[in-house]
Short mmCIF file of C-alpha atoms in Angstrom, two decimals:
data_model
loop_
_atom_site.label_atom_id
_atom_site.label_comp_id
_atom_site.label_asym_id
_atom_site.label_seq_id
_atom_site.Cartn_x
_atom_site.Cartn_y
_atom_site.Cartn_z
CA UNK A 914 0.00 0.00 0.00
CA UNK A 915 1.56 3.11 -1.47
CA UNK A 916 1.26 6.66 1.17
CA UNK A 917 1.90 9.90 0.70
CA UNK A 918 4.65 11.01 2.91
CA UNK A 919 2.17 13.38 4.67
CA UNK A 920 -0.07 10.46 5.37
CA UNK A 921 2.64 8.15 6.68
CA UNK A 922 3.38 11.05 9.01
CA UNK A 923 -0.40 11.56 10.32
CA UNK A 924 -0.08 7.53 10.52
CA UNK A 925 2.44 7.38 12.55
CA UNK A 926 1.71 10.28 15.16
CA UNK A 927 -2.41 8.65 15.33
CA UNK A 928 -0.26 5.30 16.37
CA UNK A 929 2.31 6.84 18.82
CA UNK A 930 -0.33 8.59 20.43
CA UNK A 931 -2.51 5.98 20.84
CA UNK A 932 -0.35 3.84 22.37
CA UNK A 933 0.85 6.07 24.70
CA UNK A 934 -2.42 7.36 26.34
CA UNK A 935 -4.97 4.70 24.92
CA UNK A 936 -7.12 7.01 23.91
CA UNK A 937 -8.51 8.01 20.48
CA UNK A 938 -7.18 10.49 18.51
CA UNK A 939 -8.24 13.75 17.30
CA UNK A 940 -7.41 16.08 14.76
CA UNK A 941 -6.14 18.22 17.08
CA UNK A 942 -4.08 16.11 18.85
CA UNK A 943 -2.17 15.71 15.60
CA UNK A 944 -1.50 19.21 14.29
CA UNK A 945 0.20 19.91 17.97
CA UNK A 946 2.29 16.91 17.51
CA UNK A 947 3.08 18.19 13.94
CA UNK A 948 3.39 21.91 14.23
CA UNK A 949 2.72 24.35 11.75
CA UNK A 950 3.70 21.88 9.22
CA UNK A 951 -0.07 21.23 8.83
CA UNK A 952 -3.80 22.53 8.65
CA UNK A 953 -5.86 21.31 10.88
CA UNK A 954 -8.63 20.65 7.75
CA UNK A 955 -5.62 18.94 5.99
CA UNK A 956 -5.31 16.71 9.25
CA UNK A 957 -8.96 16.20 9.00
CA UNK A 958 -9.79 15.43 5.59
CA UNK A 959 -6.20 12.74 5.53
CA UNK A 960 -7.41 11.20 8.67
CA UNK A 961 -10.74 10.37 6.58
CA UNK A 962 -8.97 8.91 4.09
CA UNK A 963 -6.56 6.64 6.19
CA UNK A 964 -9.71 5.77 7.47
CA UNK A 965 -11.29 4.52 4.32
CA UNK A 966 -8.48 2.71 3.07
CA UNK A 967 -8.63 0.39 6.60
CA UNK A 968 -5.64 2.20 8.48
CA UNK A 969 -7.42 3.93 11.27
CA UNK A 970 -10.83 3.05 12.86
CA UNK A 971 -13.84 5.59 14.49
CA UNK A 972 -14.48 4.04 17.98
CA UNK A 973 -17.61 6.19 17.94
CA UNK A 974 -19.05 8.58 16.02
CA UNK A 975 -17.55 11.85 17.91
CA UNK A 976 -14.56 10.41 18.83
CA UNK A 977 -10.75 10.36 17.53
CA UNK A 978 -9.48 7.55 15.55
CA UNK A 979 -7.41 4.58 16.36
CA UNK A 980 -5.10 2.24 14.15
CA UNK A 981 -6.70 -1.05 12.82
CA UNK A 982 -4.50 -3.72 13.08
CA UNK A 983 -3.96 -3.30 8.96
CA UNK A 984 -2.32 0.53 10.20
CA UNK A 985 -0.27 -1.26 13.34
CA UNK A 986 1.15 -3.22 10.52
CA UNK A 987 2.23 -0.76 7.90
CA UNK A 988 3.23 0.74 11.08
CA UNK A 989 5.54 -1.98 12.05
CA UNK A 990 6.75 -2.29 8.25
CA UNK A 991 7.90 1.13 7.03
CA UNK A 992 7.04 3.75 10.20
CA UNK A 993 8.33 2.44 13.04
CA UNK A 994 11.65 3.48 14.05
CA UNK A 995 14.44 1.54 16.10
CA UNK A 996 14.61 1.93 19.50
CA UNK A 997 17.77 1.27 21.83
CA UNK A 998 17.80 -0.02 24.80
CA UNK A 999 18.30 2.24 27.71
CA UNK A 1000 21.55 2.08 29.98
CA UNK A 1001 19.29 1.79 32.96
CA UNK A 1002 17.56 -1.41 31.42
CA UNK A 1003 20.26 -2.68 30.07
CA UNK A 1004 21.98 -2.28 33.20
CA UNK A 1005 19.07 -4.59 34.48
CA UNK A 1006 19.43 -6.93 32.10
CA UNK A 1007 23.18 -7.93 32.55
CA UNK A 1008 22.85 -8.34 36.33
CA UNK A 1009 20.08 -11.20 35.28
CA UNK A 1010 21.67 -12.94 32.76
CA UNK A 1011 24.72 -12.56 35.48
CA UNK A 1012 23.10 -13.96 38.07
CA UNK A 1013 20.93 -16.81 36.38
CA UNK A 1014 20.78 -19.74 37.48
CA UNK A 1015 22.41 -22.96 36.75
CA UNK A 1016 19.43 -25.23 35.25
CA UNK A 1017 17.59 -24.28 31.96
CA UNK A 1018 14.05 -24.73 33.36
CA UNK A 1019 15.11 -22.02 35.98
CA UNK A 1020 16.60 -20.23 33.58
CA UNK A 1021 13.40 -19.62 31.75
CA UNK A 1022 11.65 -18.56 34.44
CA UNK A 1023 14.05 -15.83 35.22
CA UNK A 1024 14.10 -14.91 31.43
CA UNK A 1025 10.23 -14.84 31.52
CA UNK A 1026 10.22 -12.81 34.83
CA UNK A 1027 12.59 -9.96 33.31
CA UNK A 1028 10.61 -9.77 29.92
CA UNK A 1029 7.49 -9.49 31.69
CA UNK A 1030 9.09 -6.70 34.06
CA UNK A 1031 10.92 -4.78 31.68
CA UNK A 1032 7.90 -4.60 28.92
CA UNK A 1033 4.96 -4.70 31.59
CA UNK A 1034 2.90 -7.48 29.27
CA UNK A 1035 2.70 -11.21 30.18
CA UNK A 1036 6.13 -12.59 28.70
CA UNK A 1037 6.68 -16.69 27.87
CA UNK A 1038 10.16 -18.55 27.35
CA UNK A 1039 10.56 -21.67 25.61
CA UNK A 1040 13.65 -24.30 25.50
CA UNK A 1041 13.86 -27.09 22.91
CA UNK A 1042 16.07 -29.84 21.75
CA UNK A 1043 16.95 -28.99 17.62
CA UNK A 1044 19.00 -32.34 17.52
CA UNK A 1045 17.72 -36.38 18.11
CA UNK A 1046 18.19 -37.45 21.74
CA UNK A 1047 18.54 -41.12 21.93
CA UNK A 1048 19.40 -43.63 25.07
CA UNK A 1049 23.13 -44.12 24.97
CA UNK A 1050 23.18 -47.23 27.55
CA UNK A 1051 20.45 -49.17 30.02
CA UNK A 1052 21.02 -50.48 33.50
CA UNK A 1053 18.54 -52.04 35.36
CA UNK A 1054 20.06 -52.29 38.97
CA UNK A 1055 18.28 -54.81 41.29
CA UNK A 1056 17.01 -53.69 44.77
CA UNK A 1057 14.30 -56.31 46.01
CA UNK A 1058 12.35 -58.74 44.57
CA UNK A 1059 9.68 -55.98 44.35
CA UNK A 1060 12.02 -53.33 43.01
CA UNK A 1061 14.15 -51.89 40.30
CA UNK A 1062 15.96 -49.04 39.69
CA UNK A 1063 16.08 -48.23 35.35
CA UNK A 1064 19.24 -45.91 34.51
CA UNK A 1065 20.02 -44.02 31.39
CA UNK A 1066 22.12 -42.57 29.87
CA UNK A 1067 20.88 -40.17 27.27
CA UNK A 1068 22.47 -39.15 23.84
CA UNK A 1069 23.18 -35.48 25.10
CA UNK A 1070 25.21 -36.85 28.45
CA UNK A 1071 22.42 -36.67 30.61
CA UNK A 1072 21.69 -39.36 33.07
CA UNK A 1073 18.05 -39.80 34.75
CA UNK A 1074 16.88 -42.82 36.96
CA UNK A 1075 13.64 -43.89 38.36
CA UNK A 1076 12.60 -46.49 40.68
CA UNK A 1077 10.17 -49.18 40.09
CA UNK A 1078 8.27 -50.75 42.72
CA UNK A 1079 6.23 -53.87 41.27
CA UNK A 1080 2.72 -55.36 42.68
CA UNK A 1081 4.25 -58.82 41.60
CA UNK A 1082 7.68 -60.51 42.44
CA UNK A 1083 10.10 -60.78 39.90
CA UNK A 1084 13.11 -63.08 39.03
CA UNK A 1085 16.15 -60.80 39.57
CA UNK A 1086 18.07 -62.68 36.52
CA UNK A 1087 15.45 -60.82 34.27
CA UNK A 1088 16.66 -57.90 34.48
CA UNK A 1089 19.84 -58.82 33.34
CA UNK A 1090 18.50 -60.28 30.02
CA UNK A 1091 16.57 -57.26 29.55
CA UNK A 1092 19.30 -54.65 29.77
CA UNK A 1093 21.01 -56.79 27.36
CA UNK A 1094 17.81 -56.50 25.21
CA UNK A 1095 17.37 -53.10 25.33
CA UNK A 1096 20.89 -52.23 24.75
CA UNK A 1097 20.78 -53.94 21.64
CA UNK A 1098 17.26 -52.77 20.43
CA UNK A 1099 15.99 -49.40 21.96
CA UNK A 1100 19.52 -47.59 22.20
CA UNK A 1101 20.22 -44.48 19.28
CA UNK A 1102 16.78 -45.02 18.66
CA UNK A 1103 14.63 -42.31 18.01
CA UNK A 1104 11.07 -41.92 20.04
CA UNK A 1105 8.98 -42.14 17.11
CA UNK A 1106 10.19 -45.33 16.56
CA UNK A 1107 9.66 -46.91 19.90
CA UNK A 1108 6.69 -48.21 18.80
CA UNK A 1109 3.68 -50.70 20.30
CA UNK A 1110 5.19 -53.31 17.23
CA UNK A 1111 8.73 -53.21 19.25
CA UNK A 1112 7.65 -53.18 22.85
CA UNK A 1113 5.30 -56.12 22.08
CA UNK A 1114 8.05 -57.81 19.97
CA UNK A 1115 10.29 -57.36 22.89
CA UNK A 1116 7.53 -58.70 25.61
CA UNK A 1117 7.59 -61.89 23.45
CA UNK A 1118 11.41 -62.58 23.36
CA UNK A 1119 11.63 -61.90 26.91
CA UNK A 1120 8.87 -63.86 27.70
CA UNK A 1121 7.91 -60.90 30.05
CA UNK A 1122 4.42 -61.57 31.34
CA UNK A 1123 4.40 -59.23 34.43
CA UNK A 1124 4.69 -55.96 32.20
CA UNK A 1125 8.66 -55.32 33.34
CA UNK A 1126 9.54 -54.35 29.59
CA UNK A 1127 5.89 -51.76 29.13
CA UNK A 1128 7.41 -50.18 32.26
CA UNK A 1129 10.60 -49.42 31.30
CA UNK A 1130 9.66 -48.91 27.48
CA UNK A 1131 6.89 -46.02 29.04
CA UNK A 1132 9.75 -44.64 30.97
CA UNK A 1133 12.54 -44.53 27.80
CA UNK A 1134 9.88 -42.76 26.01
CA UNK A 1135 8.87 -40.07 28.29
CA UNK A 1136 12.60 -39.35 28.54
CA UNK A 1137 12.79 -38.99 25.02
CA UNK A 1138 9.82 -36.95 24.55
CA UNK A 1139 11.08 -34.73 27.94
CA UNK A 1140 14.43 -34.65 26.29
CA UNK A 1141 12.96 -32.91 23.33
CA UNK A 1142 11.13 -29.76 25.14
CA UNK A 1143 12.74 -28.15 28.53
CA UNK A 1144 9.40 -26.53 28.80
CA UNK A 1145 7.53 -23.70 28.41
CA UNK A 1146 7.28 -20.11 31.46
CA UNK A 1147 5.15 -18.25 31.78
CA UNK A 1148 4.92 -14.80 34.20
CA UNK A 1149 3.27 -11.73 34.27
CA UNK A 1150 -0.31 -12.77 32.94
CA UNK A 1151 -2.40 -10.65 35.68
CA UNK A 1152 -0.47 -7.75 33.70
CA UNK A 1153 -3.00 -7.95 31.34
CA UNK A 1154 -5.81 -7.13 33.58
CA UNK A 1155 -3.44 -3.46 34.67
CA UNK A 1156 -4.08 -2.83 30.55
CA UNK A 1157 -7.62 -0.99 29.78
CA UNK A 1158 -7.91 -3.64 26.67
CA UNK A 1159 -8.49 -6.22 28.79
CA UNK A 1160 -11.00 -4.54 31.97
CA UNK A 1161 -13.13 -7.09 30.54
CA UNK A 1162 -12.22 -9.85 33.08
CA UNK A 1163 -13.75 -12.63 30.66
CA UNK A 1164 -11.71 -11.26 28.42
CA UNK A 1165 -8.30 -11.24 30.16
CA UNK A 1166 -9.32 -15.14 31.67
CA UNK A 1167 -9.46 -16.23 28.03
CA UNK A 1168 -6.05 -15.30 27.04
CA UNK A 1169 -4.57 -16.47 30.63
CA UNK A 1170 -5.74 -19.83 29.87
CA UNK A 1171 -4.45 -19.68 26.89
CA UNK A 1172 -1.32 -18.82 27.83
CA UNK A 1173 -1.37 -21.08 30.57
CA UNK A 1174 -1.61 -24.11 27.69
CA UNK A 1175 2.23 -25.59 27.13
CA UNK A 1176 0.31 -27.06 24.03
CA UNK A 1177 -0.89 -23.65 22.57
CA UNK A 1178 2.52 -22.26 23.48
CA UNK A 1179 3.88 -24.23 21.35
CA UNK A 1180 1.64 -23.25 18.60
CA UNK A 1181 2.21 -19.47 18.68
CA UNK A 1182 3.80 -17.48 15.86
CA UNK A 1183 7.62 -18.85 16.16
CA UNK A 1184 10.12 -16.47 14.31
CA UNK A 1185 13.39 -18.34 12.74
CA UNK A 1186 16.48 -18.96 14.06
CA UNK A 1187 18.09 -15.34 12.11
CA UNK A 1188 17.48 -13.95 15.17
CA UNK A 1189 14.61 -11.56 13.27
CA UNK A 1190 11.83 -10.22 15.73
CA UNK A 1191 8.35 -11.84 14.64
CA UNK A 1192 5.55 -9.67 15.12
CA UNK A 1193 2.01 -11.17 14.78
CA UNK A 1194 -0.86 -8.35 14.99
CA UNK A 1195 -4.68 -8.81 16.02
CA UNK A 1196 -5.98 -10.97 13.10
CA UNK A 1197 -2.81 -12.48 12.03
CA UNK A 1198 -2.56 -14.80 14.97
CA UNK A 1199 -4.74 -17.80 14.44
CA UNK A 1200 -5.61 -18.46 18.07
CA UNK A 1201 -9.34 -16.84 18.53
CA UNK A 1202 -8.11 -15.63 21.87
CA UNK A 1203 -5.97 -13.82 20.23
CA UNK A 1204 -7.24 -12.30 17.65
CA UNK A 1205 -7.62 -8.90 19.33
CA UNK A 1206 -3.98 -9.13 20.77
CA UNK A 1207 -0.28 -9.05 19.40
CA UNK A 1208 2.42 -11.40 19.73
CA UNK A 1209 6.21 -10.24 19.62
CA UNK A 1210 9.09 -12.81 19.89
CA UNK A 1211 12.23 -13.78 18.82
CA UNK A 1212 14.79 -16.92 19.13
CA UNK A 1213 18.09 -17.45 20.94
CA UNK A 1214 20.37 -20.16 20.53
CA UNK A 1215 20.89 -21.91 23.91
CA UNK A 1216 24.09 -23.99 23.14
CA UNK A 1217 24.39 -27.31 22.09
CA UNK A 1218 21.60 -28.53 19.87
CA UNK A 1219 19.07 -26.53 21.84
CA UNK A 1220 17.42 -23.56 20.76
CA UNK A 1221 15.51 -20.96 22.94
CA UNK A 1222 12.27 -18.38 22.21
CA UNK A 1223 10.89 -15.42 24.06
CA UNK A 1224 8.27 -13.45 23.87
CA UNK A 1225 5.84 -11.34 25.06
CA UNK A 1226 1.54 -10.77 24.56
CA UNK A 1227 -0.87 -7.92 24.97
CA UNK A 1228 -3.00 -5.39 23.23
CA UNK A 1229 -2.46 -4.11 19.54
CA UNK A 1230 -1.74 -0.91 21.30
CA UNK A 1231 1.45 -2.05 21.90
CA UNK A 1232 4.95 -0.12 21.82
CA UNK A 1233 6.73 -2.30 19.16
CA UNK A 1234 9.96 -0.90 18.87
CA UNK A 1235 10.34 -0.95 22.63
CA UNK A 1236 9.05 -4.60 23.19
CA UNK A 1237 11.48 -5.32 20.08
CA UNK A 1238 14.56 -3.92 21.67
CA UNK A 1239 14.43 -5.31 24.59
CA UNK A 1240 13.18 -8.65 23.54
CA UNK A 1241 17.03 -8.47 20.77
CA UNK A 1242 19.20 -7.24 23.43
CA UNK A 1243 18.27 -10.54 25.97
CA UNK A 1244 17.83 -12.57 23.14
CA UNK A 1245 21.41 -11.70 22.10
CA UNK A 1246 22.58 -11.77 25.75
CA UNK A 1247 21.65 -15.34 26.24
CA UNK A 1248 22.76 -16.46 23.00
CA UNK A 1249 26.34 -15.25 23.51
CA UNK A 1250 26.26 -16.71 26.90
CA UNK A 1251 24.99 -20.55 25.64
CA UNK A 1252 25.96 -21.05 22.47
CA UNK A 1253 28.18 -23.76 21.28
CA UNK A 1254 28.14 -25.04 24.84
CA UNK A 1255 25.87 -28.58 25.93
CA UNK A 1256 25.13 -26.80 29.38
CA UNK A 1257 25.11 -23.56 30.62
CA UNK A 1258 28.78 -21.69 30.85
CA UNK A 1259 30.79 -20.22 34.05
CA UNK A 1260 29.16 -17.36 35.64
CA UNK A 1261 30.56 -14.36 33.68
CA UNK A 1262 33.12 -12.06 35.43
CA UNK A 1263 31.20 -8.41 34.36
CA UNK A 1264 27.95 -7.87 34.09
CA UNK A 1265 29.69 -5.54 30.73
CA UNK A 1266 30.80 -8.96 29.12
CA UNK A 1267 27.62 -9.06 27.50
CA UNK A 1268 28.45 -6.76 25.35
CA UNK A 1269 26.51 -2.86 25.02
CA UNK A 1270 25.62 -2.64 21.69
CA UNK A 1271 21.96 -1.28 20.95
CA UNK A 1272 22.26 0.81 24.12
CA UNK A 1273 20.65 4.21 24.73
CA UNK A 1274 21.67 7.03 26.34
CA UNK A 1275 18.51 7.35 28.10
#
């Protein structure tokens, strides 16, 4: 969609405003942001027509105007200017990453905590596995004739155990025989293709008729399927009910229970691994509960064959280029912290050794 310059400029002040004081905006309001560069029946009569071609919207008959999601997005595309970071956030910022903690599930709590805090809208981190885990090794260790512990040894060097109590005695031989099994047959072996066929098979060879190998098969495949997502965070979802959007309390419950989904997490708009800010306005997102909000995220890479995402939702009336700078500069903090690492690294020695590019005076 082709604007005059004049009309990107009315465009963008109608948006700024808006999302500043959430209220509609008037003529008026626009020739004192502009100056004397303008008439006020110039202001008028290109407010109409932004208006007709789906840009801005008439709340109500005497009111201002407000952008439509179509105006958000040329917005977004060709008006919206950078933002940096200010020293004060930033500041904020490196003491978190600094002081994160050690275990990537806590991690993305504290990266969901500062993204809700420093934009003020709900905020969700996500961790997941870009690579095939696989069991390395099986040993089934032998503590009663009720009892088991299973250990594994995953693909990516992580070990997990669990013990098995049984409602039926068992042979402790057995359990040799089937660690020998499953060495052979469920180890660099992908969790799709642990399948009902190759448990059963198994059962049969082993002549298992107390359900040892469905036990330790149901186990192997949760770890696989674990292995694959670290999880989903989210914090700050009462924000939304601070936000005038969302005084409808229905309104705000709907999108908390969304959010509150790991499952429709996983199905928001998920921006590629460029490191490229994805913004999905109003409409755009395919979720009904969302379809009078915006999404805003972007990817990190978290080291190893894990890759992370961030993000944040609320209203349309949302300040983009803010939420977008601060959702690059942690994005880019973590990734220089994780990458090409299988865990996280050493605590760093400066909060500074994050590095202050896209940092504001302000």
């Amino acid at each position: 969609m082709q604007l005059s310059e004049r009309k990107k400029m009315i465009l963008r002040s109608v948006v700024e405003m808006y999302v500043k004081a959430a209220e509609p905006v008037g003529s008026k309001a626009v020739v004192e942001a502009l100056g004397s560069t303008v008439s006020s029946a110039t202001v008028r009569s290109e407010m109409a027509e932004l208006e007709s071609m789906g840009l801005l919207e008439q709340p109500h008959t005497s009111a201002g105007r407000i952008p439509s999601s179509a105006g958000y997005r040329l917005y977004v595309n060709q008006l919206m200017q950078s933002q940096d970071v200010s020293r004060d956030d930033a500041s904020v910022i490196n003491s978190a990453l600094y002081t994160r903690t050690t275990e990537q599930t806590n991690l993305l709590d504290e990266v969901g905590s500062l993204t809700s805090r420093l934009t003020t809208y709900p905020a969700y981190a996500m961790a997941s596995s870009t690579g095939i885990v696989s069991i390395a090794r099986f040993d089934l260790i032998y503590v009663d004739s009720y009892s088991f512990i299973i250990v594994a040894l995953l693909s990516n060097d992580t070990v997990k155990n669990k013990l098995v109590h049984l409602t039926t005695p068992f042979n402790p031989q057995i359990l040799a025989k089937i660690s020998s099994v499953f060495n052979a047959s469920f180890t660099g072996v992908p969790e799709e293709r642990i399948t009902a066929t190759l448990i059963s098979a198994t059962e049969r060879a082993l002549s298992d008729r107390i359900g040892l190998v469905a036990v330790i098969a149901g186990f192997v495949i949760e770890l696989l399927v674990e292995a694959k997502s670290v999880g989903a965070r989210v914090s700050g979802a009462a924000n939304l009910l601070s936000l005038p959007e969302y005084r409808d309390v229905d309104k705000a419950q709907k999108i908390i229970r969304y959010l509150s989904d790991a499952g429709e997490l996983a199905r928001l708009p998920s921006p590629d691994m460029t490191g490229e800010i994805k913004i999905t306005i109003g409409a755009e997102n395919l979720a009904d509960e969302l379809r009078d909000s915006s999404v805003v995220a972007v990817r990190y890479d978290a080291g190893g064959d894990m890759q992370g995402l961030i993000g944040v939702v609320g209203p349309t009336r949302m300040d983009y280029s803010k939420v977008a700078a601060h959702l690059s500069y942690i994005a880019g903090g973590l990734s220089r912290l994780l990458a090409n690492t299988n865990a996280l690294p050493r605590a760093i020695t400066k909060p500074n050794e994050i590095g202050d590019e896209n940092i504001g005076e302000n």
